Amino acid sequence: MRKDQRSMKEESQKMQSPCLEEFSQGCLHGCCPSPFLNQHEPQTKASKPRNSSAACRRDFASKTTSSIFPNTQFTNHESLPSMQDSFAEFTKAYPQYSDTYRVDQIRSREYYHLSFSDHTCLDYLGIGLFSYSQLQKQECPKYRIASSSFPVPPESPPPVLDIPFFGVSYKPGNLKTQLLHGGVASEFESVIRKRIMSFLNVSENDYSMVFTANKTSAFKLVAESYPFQSNRKLLTVYDYESEAIEAMSNSSEKNGAKVMSAEFSWPRLRLQSSKLRNMLVSKEKKKKKKRRGLFVFPLHSRMTGARYPYLWMSIAEENGWHVLIDSCALGPKDMDSFGLSLFRPDFLICSFYKVFGENPSGFACLFAKKSTIPVLETSSTSGIIGLIPSQKLFRAVTESPGTDTEVEYLASQSGRIEKGKTTYEIQHAEIVEKLKGIEMSEVSESDKGIEMECRGLDEVDSLGLVTISNRARCLINWLVSALLKLQHPNTNGTPLVRIYGPKVKFDRGPAIAFNVFDWKGEKIEPVLVQKLADRSNISLSYGFLHHIWFADKYQEEKEKVIERRNNEADGNKGKDKSDMGIAVVTAALGFLANFQDIYKLWAFIAQFLDADFVEKERWRYTSLNQKTIEVL
């Protein structure tokens, strides 16, 4: 077993992406980037042998641990160093963070609403298409709703009607037909399709693509069209509960699939390699050419930040599996490190949103390899969409509100104006009234050009993989280290926070799953932590870790940490294995994240060191007539 694991590790290192060369060039001496190398050190040392990749990773972890608040535990939130002092220490530990200053310039120029609102967005996944600056330019003053009922403070950016850039229309037909023959598409939709394929380095010669309403729709479309009657198995690799995977599993089972899942070892939630290999590898060598089913593989966990070796894709393909890659949780340039020239999955799913920190609506993209499309079955499916530019939406709203069946307008029943924590609801009739009299001729050519420009993608392309990855690596590892420094007072070292999955690690993803515990060691419900964070203008998420395997020596601990998923809609009261896991708080760092964001989260979590913090906040909820959340 150990021999297999060693061989897999060696083979995985050999099969790393071609972008490793880019990493080497951007990371000084060709080994994995160590943020502790002196900025002024000469970058050409031909006489000095290169360190191994493993050595660089170990060096990163050990130096991070020794540099971030060494030999210090914080037991009082009021004793935390200031953000300015913390940032000074942060830049000493990670001197090359200053090389990512262009990200701060983009944030200041294109996403200035984040500063106005003082909002920390740590709940965004996917890739942003447009910038907030574009949104402001697109929303011509004639389109804005001016009313004394919706006051706008002069110091803040003006609110905008929630119909930016495009809407969607649902396309009839089935997935196979759409992939083979396409359909009528607007010029806007064609431009967006080409831009996305270029951004992801996906060849139009090798892959066909459809837009879907969301990630769940994309997974469900594949499940409803895949030939599970002959290729019987569905194998997934997720350490967390996913609505999309659940929908796919349910549809697959109805179509005759045997659904299986990889498992993850407690306490570090590492992938159970030997079990996964046994599920993938065919024992019937004579029938090797026969397809065994669909292997669904995320390149990393969107909750814990764990990354998985690309080698698993090759093992699956060699053993007769079709491979679906879930890249929805990847960073905006991580597809560059994937390398479609080496790995050509049968299906690829990714998601896009409109504007970071302002409009999370968007769509997903489903790519299918052209050589794989013929194996799909013709079935009645829903979820495929077309994109409609906003000019057409204005015309649809003013001419035939609520009756145009072609247009599934995203805000067909109401619009939204948001300012801080206040949301103003505007009925559809009022939108129509406000927009009456606007003619299409009033939309200038320059305004149309804005819609065709995906500035969010352009900015990411200009930064590149190295800059984005190095910045995220510094931020997420500082956050992990800082959270682990929080300890309850007057206890025998009772930690405030428990982190699930990788901790300080060079190649961890920019996401973290954790829980907060009180001084008695009892978990504070993740939903409560999330709601309290929201009151502090910090957007977090919560989720459910599952498929966790416990060795015999951890059975006692298992009884303490494992819980049943809280699903009131499910009438099953038994302890189904799939319902058992761990509810957690999650945070994800987008490419625009900065040190202030992670410090703000750290300072918020530190408030739980006050034994009365939860009760104080509960009282505030009650006094404000808001719904209280009971701590179990």
XYZ file of C-alpha atoms in Angstrom:
632
model
C 0.000 0.000 0.000
C 2.768 2.427 0.878
C 4.564 1.526 -2.324
C 1.467 2.460 -4.315
C 1.208 5.768 -2.506
C 4.869 6.569 -3.144
C 4.569 5.714 -6.822
C 1.443 7.841 -7.119
C 3.189 10.775 -5.489
C 6.220 10.460 -7.766
C 4.063 10.133 -10.854
C 1.940 13.079 -9.760
C 5.026 15.272 -9.445
C 6.109 14.294 -12.944
C 2.700 15.157 -14.340
C 2.451 18.647 -12.920
C 1.094 21.318 -15.208
C 3.245 23.064 -17.803
C 2.560 26.235 -15.868
C 5.041 25.028 -13.250
C 7.601 26.715 -15.463
C 5.733 29.979 -15.025
C 5.713 29.406 -11.274
C 9.450 28.785 -11.364
C 10.135 31.996 -13.230
C 7.886 34.001 -10.910
C 9.254 32.428 -7.763
C 12.866 33.459 -7.841
C 15.099 30.382 -7.951
C 12.926 27.834 -9.662
C 11.791 25.902 -6.624
C 8.338 26.382 -5.178
C 7.930 30.019 -4.164
C 9.141 30.725 -0.665
C 7.882 34.124 0.478
C 10.751 34.494 2.888
C 13.537 34.904 0.356
C 15.182 38.317 0.575
C 13.719 40.703 -1.981
C 17.133 42.128 -2.741
C 18.856 38.787 -3.145
C 20.370 38.332 -6.632
C 18.179 36.110 -8.745
C 20.944 34.380 -10.663
C 22.944 31.902 -8.606
C 24.076 29.328 -11.111
C 26.467 27.730 -8.655
C 23.756 27.051 -6.092
C 21.771 23.861 -6.679
C 18.019 24.145 -6.717
C 16.120 22.975 -3.700
C 13.617 20.243 -4.194
C 9.924 21.025 -4.448
C 9.248 19.125 -1.213
C 11.981 21.062 0.622
C 10.503 24.386 -0.471
C 7.081 23.339 0.764
C 8.449 22.269 4.139
C 10.415 25.500 4.387
C 7.292 27.551 3.683
C 5.266 25.801 6.386
C 7.983 25.951 9.049
C 8.839 29.595 8.425
C 5.189 30.620 8.379
C 4.675 28.942 11.741
C 7.771 30.571 13.223
C 7.086 34.043 11.792
C 3.399 34.627 12.559
C 3.064 35.664 16.241
C 5.770 33.228 17.421
C 5.347 31.837 20.951
C 2.180 33.881 21.390
C -1.403 32.977 22.277
C -4.199 35.546 22.376
C -6.791 35.079 25.122
C -8.523 38.451 24.907
C -9.840 40.096 21.757
C -8.789 43.485 23.103
C -5.159 42.347 23.244
C -4.876 41.721 19.496
C -2.255 43.833 17.750
C -3.660 46.593 15.569
C -4.228 46.010 11.887
C -1.324 48.329 11.054
C 1.080 46.465 13.345
C -0.169 43.103 12.101
C 0.280 44.152 8.490
C 3.819 45.282 9.188
C 4.625 41.845 10.609
C 2.771 40.202 7.729
C 4.914 41.938 5.116
C 8.067 40.976 6.997
C 6.997 37.338 6.881
C 5.876 37.573 3.257
C 8.039 40.278 1.655
C 6.966 39.448 -1.892
C 3.341 40.266 -1.050
C 4.193 43.830 -2.047
C 4.763 42.523 -5.583
C 1.008 42.021 -5.852
C 0.257 45.748 -5.511
C -1.495 45.728 -8.905
C -4.347 43.784 -7.308
C -4.832 46.631 -4.822
C -4.807 49.146 -7.667
C -7.501 47.185 -9.523
C -9.578 46.914 -6.355
C -9.318 50.645 -5.723
C -10.077 51.627 -9.322
C -12.636 49.044 -10.419
C -14.244 47.806 -7.169
C -14.337 50.954 -5.038
C -17.764 49.993 -3.677
C -15.977 47.575 -1.317
C -14.298 50.528 0.404
C -17.456 52.615 0.504
C -19.460 49.826 2.114
C -16.604 48.476 4.263
C -17.937 45.072 3.237
C -15.723 41.990 3.494
C -16.822 39.388 0.944
C -15.564 35.930 1.874
C -18.427 33.935 0.371
C -17.800 34.268 -3.365
C -16.908 31.314 -5.560
C -16.490 31.219 -9.291
C -15.120 33.888 -11.604
C -16.287 37.483 -11.989
C -17.117 38.720 -15.475
C -17.413 42.450 -14.976
C -16.152 45.160 -12.657
C -18.206 47.493 -10.502
C -16.839 50.432 -12.482
C -18.346 48.905 -15.618
C -21.643 48.520 -13.824
C -21.694 52.224 -12.988
C -20.900 53.184 -16.576
C -23.510 50.838 -17.967
C -26.213 52.182 -15.699
C -26.869 55.408 -17.576
C -28.448 58.069 -15.309
C -31.603 57.787 -17.408
C -31.936 54.206 -16.253
C -31.435 54.916 -12.570
C -34.421 55.220 -10.314
C -34.492 58.681 -8.781
C -37.025 58.913 -5.988
C -37.280 60.520 -2.609
C -38.416 57.112 -1.381
C -34.934 55.775 -1.983
C -32.466 58.280 -0.524
C -28.815 57.898 -1.424
C -26.127 59.342 0.865
C -23.866 61.659 -1.178
C -20.691 60.019 0.120
C -21.584 56.608 -1.272
C -21.628 55.335 -4.837
C -25.073 55.610 -6.402
C -27.267 52.526 -6.181
C -28.167 50.804 -9.429
C -31.169 48.948 -10.709
C -30.471 45.217 -10.537
C -30.611 44.494 -14.257
C -26.962 44.876 -15.298
C -25.310 43.564 -18.449
C -27.606 40.678 -19.376
C -30.520 38.430 -18.525
C -31.258 34.866 -19.514
C -33.756 32.943 -21.600
C -34.312 29.207 -21.241
C -33.666 27.177 -24.367
C -35.848 24.197 -25.255
C -34.375 20.927 -26.485
C -31.938 18.409 -25.089
C -28.301 18.610 -24.147
C -26.981 16.334 -26.885
C -28.676 18.313 -29.663
C -27.494 21.628 -28.254
C -23.916 20.400 -28.015
C -23.915 18.883 -31.509
C -25.763 21.551 -33.427
C -25.978 24.569 -31.161
C -28.839 26.941 -31.799
C -29.718 30.535 -32.465
C -27.392 32.762 -30.447
C -27.134 36.519 -30.250
C -23.918 38.309 -31.092
C -23.606 39.122 -27.396
C -23.836 35.445 -26.439
C -21.295 34.448 -29.088
C -18.818 37.053 -27.893
C -19.171 35.959 -24.262
C -18.756 32.294 -25.263
C -15.544 32.965 -27.186
C -14.154 35.146 -24.414
C -14.790 32.482 -21.770
C -13.267 29.692 -23.861
C -10.210 31.850 -24.468
C -9.957 32.708 -20.767
C -10.073 29.027 -19.789
C -7.785 27.931 -22.635
C -10.464 25.585 -23.958
C -10.229 24.868 -27.688
C -13.350 25.292 -29.801
C -11.982 22.523 -32.002
C -12.076 20.019 -29.149
C -15.024 21.119 -27.001
C -18.606 22.323 -27.367
C -20.170 24.517 -24.702
C -23.616 25.444 -23.401
C -24.617 28.028 -20.844
C -26.664 26.714 -17.924
C -28.751 28.523 -15.326
C -26.357 27.546 -12.535
C -23.907 24.893 -11.390
C -26.650 22.529 -10.239
C -28.326 22.676 -13.657
C -25.052 21.775 -15.365
C -24.465 18.676 -13.227
C -28.068 17.594 -13.557
C -27.938 17.953 -17.352
C -24.990 15.567 -17.528
C -26.683 13.076 -15.198
C -29.883 13.068 -17.251
C -28.021 12.547 -20.527
C -25.246 10.167 -19.509
C -25.820 6.465 -20.458
C -25.902 4.976 -16.967
C -27.871 2.000 -18.236
C -24.663 0.690 -19.807
C -21.980 2.612 -17.902
C -23.359 1.848 -14.499
C -21.275 3.808 -11.987
C -21.061 7.361 -10.729
C -18.004 8.052 -8.554
C -17.534 11.443 -6.866
C -14.736 12.997 -4.778
C -16.229 15.587 -2.419
C -15.473 16.114 1.249
C -18.492 18.392 1.592
C -22.187 18.313 0.822
C -22.956 19.893 -2.532
C -26.421 20.700 -3.831
C -25.187 20.154 -7.381
C -23.699 16.725 -6.624
C -26.797 15.711 -4.691
C -28.980 16.618 -7.682
C -26.651 14.710 -9.983
C -26.644 11.647 -7.728
C -30.435 11.579 -7.502
C -30.853 11.858 -11.270
C -28.165 9.239 -11.888
C -29.782 6.753 -9.518
C -33.091 7.166 -11.342
C -31.253 6.336 -14.560
C -29.796 3.153 -13.105
C -26.443 4.330 -11.745
C -24.638 2.911 -8.744
C -23.489 6.001 -6.826
C -20.187 5.817 -4.944
C -18.036 8.350 -3.141
C -14.431 8.711 -2.059
C -13.745 8.993 1.672
C -11.516 11.296 3.702
C -9.477 10.270 6.744
C -9.935 11.938 10.111
C -8.464 14.140 11.466
C -6.680 15.791 8.515
C -9.377 14.870 5.973
C -6.859 13.487 3.535
C -8.200 11.594 0.560
C -8.307 7.831 1.189
C -6.040 6.984 -1.736
C -6.081 3.213 -1.487
C -9.893 3.046 -1.357
C -10.282 5.442 -4.270
C -7.780 3.487 -6.345
C -9.674 0.261 -5.666
C -12.895 1.858 -6.858
C -11.272 3.241 -10.001
C -9.074 0.379 -11.137
C -10.746 -2.311 -13.191
C -10.152 -5.863 -11.968
C -11.300 -7.321 -15.269
C -8.412 -6.627 -17.621
C -10.096 -8.340 -20.563
C -12.955 -5.851 -20.358
C -10.710 -2.850 -19.984
C -12.105 -1.138 -23.083
C -15.622 -1.137 -21.696
C -16.642 2.135 -20.104
C -17.238 1.780 -16.379
C -19.062 5.016 -15.675
C -18.579 8.694 -14.812
C -15.830 9.967 -12.497
C -16.597 13.435 -11.069
C -13.491 15.143 -9.784
C -13.052 18.611 -8.230
C -9.505 19.892 -8.475
C -9.771 21.078 -4.896
C -12.278 21.335 -2.066
C -14.241 24.580 -2.041
C -14.616 24.286 1.749
C -11.398 22.922 3.225
C -9.012 24.151 0.532
C -7.540 20.649 0.072
C -6.014 20.095 -3.360
C -6.074 16.725 -5.119
C -3.435 15.285 -7.491
C -4.257 15.473 -11.186
C -3.019 11.906 -11.436
C -6.456 10.639 -10.439
C -7.822 11.794 -13.795
C -5.263 9.719 -15.653
C -5.944 6.648 -13.517
C -9.664 7.017 -14.211
C -9.195 7.403 -17.972
C -6.827 4.442 -18.142
C -9.459 2.298 -16.455
C -12.329 3.143 -18.737
C -14.049 6.032 -16.947
C -15.445 9.172 -18.488
C -14.118 12.121 -16.481
C -16.005 15.258 -15.434
C -13.900 18.037 -13.936
C -15.587 20.436 -11.530
C -13.630 23.686 -11.677
C -16.272 25.874 -10.012
C -14.191 26.334 -6.863
C -10.953 27.180 -8.651
C -9.292 30.547 -8.428
C -9.682 32.818 -11.452
C -6.407 31.684 -13.078
C -6.109 28.164 -11.690
C -7.199 26.657 -15.000
C -3.814 27.791 -16.318
C -2.194 25.307 -13.939
C -4.575 22.569 -15.035
C -3.188 22.189 -18.543
C -5.798 20.954 -21.013
C -2.938 20.004 -23.313
C -2.134 17.151 -20.909
C -5.552 16.302 -19.490
C -8.611 16.292 -21.696
C -11.634 15.551 -19.520
C -14.850 14.463 -21.183
C -16.785 17.182 -19.353
C -15.816 20.411 -17.628
C -18.070 22.633 -15.515
C -17.247 26.126 -14.268
C -19.298 29.046 -12.953
C -19.262 32.807 -13.452
C -20.916 35.684 -11.607
C -21.464 39.253 -12.703
C -19.783 41.635 -10.249
C -17.760 40.777 -7.141
C -19.332 42.104 -3.974
C -22.328 43.523 -5.790
C -24.165 41.028 -8.012
C -23.600 37.294 -7.474
C -26.065 36.260 -10.183
C -24.617 34.700 -13.289
C -24.475 31.320 -14.976
C -22.469 28.134 -15.336
C -20.733 26.704 -18.383
C -20.807 23.045 -19.370
C -18.109 21.903 -21.777
C -18.238 18.513 -23.480
C -15.458 16.937 -25.506
C -16.700 16.587 -29.078
C -15.554 12.984 -29.292
C -17.636 12.181 -26.183
C -20.894 13.870 -27.193
C -22.130 10.910 -29.324
C -22.270 8.629 -26.257
C -24.851 10.891 -24.593
C -28.491 9.933 -24.745
C -31.258 12.118 -26.100
C -33.441 13.131 -23.174
C -35.801 15.897 -22.210
C -33.789 18.261 -20.061
C -34.033 21.800 -18.748
C -31.472 24.277 -17.548
C -29.798 25.346 -20.806
C -29.973 29.097 -21.225
C -29.208 31.856 -23.676
C -27.841 35.275 -22.726
C -29.859 38.375 -23.542
C -28.136 41.778 -23.544
C -29.659 44.364 -21.237
C -30.835 46.565 -24.118
C -33.243 43.833 -25.183
C -34.352 43.437 -21.579
C -35.266 47.109 -21.371
C -37.345 46.742 -24.510
C -39.002 43.562 -23.206
C -39.861 45.220 -19.894
C -41.333 48.363 -21.441
C -43.205 46.700 -24.282
C -44.665 43.552 -22.728
C -44.000 43.305 -19.003
C -44.469 39.848 -17.568
C -45.863 38.331 -20.777
C -42.871 37.655 -23.006
C -42.348 33.898 -22.689
C -39.071 34.064 -24.588
C -37.417 36.187 -21.900
C -36.845 34.746 -18.443
C -35.871 38.045 -16.969
C -33.839 37.594 -13.839
C -35.671 40.396 -12.034
C -39.027 39.985 -13.782
C -41.075 40.357 -10.615
C -39.040 42.925 -8.773
C -35.915 45.013 -8.848
C -33.451 45.680 -6.066
C -31.679 48.701 -4.772
C -29.173 48.009 -2.050
C -27.380 50.374 0.282
C -25.405 48.806 3.073
C -27.711 46.529 5.024
C -30.866 48.098 3.527
C -32.619 46.461 0.612
C -35.394 48.339 -1.175
C -37.848 46.188 -3.105
C -39.384 47.729 -6.221
C -42.310 46.013 -7.873
C -42.220 45.136 -11.539
C -44.898 47.683 -12.388
C -42.780 50.428 -10.874
C -39.762 49.343 -12.912
C -41.847 49.582 -16.066
C -43.106 53.034 -15.060
C -39.609 54.298 -14.395
C -38.278 52.927 -17.685
C -41.129 54.158 -19.908
C -40.004 56.452 -22.646
C -36.497 55.048 -22.898
C -35.863 54.228 -26.532
C -33.231 51.830 -27.789
C -31.739 54.681 -29.820
C -30.745 56.313 -26.528
C -28.285 53.482 -25.874
C -25.051 54.718 -27.420
C -22.577 52.551 -29.244
C -20.085 53.072 -26.419
C -22.603 51.669 -23.945
C -23.001 48.593 -26.122
C -19.250 48.178 -26.180
C -19.172 48.067 -22.389
C -21.441 45.055 -22.433
C -19.107 43.173 -24.747
C -16.052 43.793 -22.542
C -15.514 41.291 -19.734
C -13.254 43.516 -17.703
C -13.237 41.110 -14.763
C -11.609 38.466 -16.973
C -9.265 41.002 -18.574
C -7.973 42.115 -15.176
C -7.279 38.552 -14.105
C -5.468 37.826 -17.365
C -3.299 40.898 -16.883
C -2.279 39.767 -13.381
C -1.433 36.181 -14.276
C -1.303 32.941 -12.355
C 1.825 33.656 -10.315
C 0.676 36.981 -8.860
C -2.793 35.736 -7.957
C -1.566 32.446 -6.486
C 1.235 33.985 -4.432
C -1.092 36.604 -2.977
C -3.736 34.049 -2.020
C -1.087 31.756 -0.508
C 0.202 34.509 1.790
C -3.251 35.604 2.906
C -4.814 32.193 3.575
C -1.811 30.846 5.483
C -1.601 33.968 7.646
C -5.305 33.596 8.433
C -4.885 29.924 9.380
C -1.925 30.732 11.627
C -3.678 33.673 13.282
C -6.867 31.724 14.001
C -4.866 28.951 15.659
C -3.332 31.529 18.007
C -6.692 32.234 19.677
C -7.064 30.423 22.996
C -9.664 30.639 25.762
C -8.412 32.285 28.981
C -8.195 30.431 32.273
C -8.286 27.026 30.610
C -5.693 24.382 29.922
C -5.037 25.704 26.444
C -8.571 25.259 25.070
C -8.454 26.544 21.479
C -11.169 28.874 20.241
C -11.063 27.568 16.673
C -10.761 24.161 15.055
C -9.718 24.036 11.405
C -10.717 21.063 9.261
C -8.491 19.870 6.442
C -5.077 21.349 5.624
C -3.691 23.979 7.950
C -0.500 25.889 7.125
C 0.486 24.468 3.779
C 2.171 25.810 0.678
C -0.241 24.351 -1.869
C -3.535 24.614 0.000
C -6.404 26.395 -1.737
C -7.691 29.831 -0.652
C -10.608 28.408 1.345
C -10.945 27.394 4.970
C -13.468 25.330 6.956
C -13.558 25.875 10.713
C -15.697 25.950 13.825
C -15.718 28.179 16.888
C -15.940 26.623 20.374
C -16.811 28.200 23.701
C -14.661 27.921 26.829
C -16.384 24.647 27.764
C -15.420 23.103 24.429
C -18.952 23.196 22.998
C -19.379 24.145 19.367
C -21.108 27.398 18.510
C -23.502 26.713 15.662
C -22.039 27.741 12.290
C -25.275 29.450 11.224
C -25.056 31.692 14.292
C -21.413 32.538 13.582
C -22.386 33.390 10.017
C -25.250 35.645 11.089
C -23.120 37.437 13.662
C -20.427 37.948 11.040
C -23.030 39.440 8.739
C -23.847 41.983 11.434
C -20.162 42.951 11.327
C -20.367 43.378 7.550
C -18.472 40.151 6.887
C -20.028 37.661 4.478
C -19.228 34.045 5.357
C -20.827 30.749 4.359
C -21.535 27.530 6.188
C -21.603 23.973 4.938
C -21.482 20.314 5.835
C -18.414 18.063 5.668
C -19.166 14.391 5.025
C -17.754 11.053 3.801
C -15.309 11.153 6.728
C -13.556 7.894 7.647
C -12.420 7.308 11.230
C -9.772 4.769 12.155
C -10.458 2.620 15.218
C -8.308 4.816 17.437
C -10.566 7.791 16.673
C -13.895 6.097 17.391
C -14.340 7.900 20.713
C -13.635 11.218 19.052
C -16.044 10.318 16.260
C -18.925 10.189 18.723
C -18.153 13.754 19.786
C -17.655 15.430 16.415
C -20.038 13.669 14.031
C -23.567 15.017 13.815
C -26.643 14.440 11.709
C -27.314 16.901 8.939
C -30.096 19.298 9.885
C -32.539 18.761 7.057
C -36.058 19.550 8.181
C -37.462 18.786 4.741
C -36.227 15.230 5.024
C -38.687 13.082 6.908
C -36.075 10.371 7.498
C -35.198 10.501 11.179
C -32.758 7.602 11.060
C -29.016 7.998 11.046
C -28.392 7.473 7.358
C -24.657 7.353 6.713
C -24.915 10.043 4.032
C -26.561 12.381 6.550
C -23.696 12.184 9.044
C -20.888 14.708 9.073
C -19.756 18.037 10.532
C -21.427 21.423 10.067
C -18.756 24.108 9.569
C -18.206 27.799 8.882
C -16.435 28.482 5.594
C -14.531 31.417 4.136
C -13.158 31.754 0.610
C -10.662 34.365 -0.579
C -11.210 35.806 -4.027
C -8.378 37.349 -6.006
C -9.385 40.817 -4.738
C -9.002 39.851 -1.077
C -6.514 41.937 0.882
C -4.963 41.882 4.333
C -7.684 44.083 5.787
C -10.264 41.437 4.870
C -8.536 38.594 6.695
C -7.595 40.756 9.674
C -11.218 41.855 9.989
C -12.341 38.204 10.044
C -9.665 37.325 12.628
C -10.690 40.224 14.883
C -14.351 39.216 14.600
C -13.677 35.580 15.533
C -11.530 36.736 18.455
C -14.610 38.350 20.020
C -15.839 34.850 20.875
C -13.050 34.762 23.485
C -15.443 36.860 25.546
C -17.613 34.242 27.247
C -20.599 36.609 27.133
C -20.227 37.656 23.490
C -22.901 35.327 22.124
C -25.412 36.250 24.814
C -24.781 39.946 24.254
C -25.405 39.538 20.539
C -28.456 37.377 21.158
C -29.881 40.145 23.305
C -29.216 42.656 20.551
C -31.080 40.456 18.083
C -34.036 40.241 20.421
C -34.056 43.950 21.150
C -34.057 44.701 17.428
C -36.993 42.325 16.890
C -34.894 39.971 14.776
C -35.073 36.214 14.757
C -32.807 34.594 17.325
C -30.790 31.464 16.663
C -30.675 28.886 19.428
C -27.262 27.437 20.233
C -27.515 23.682 20.503
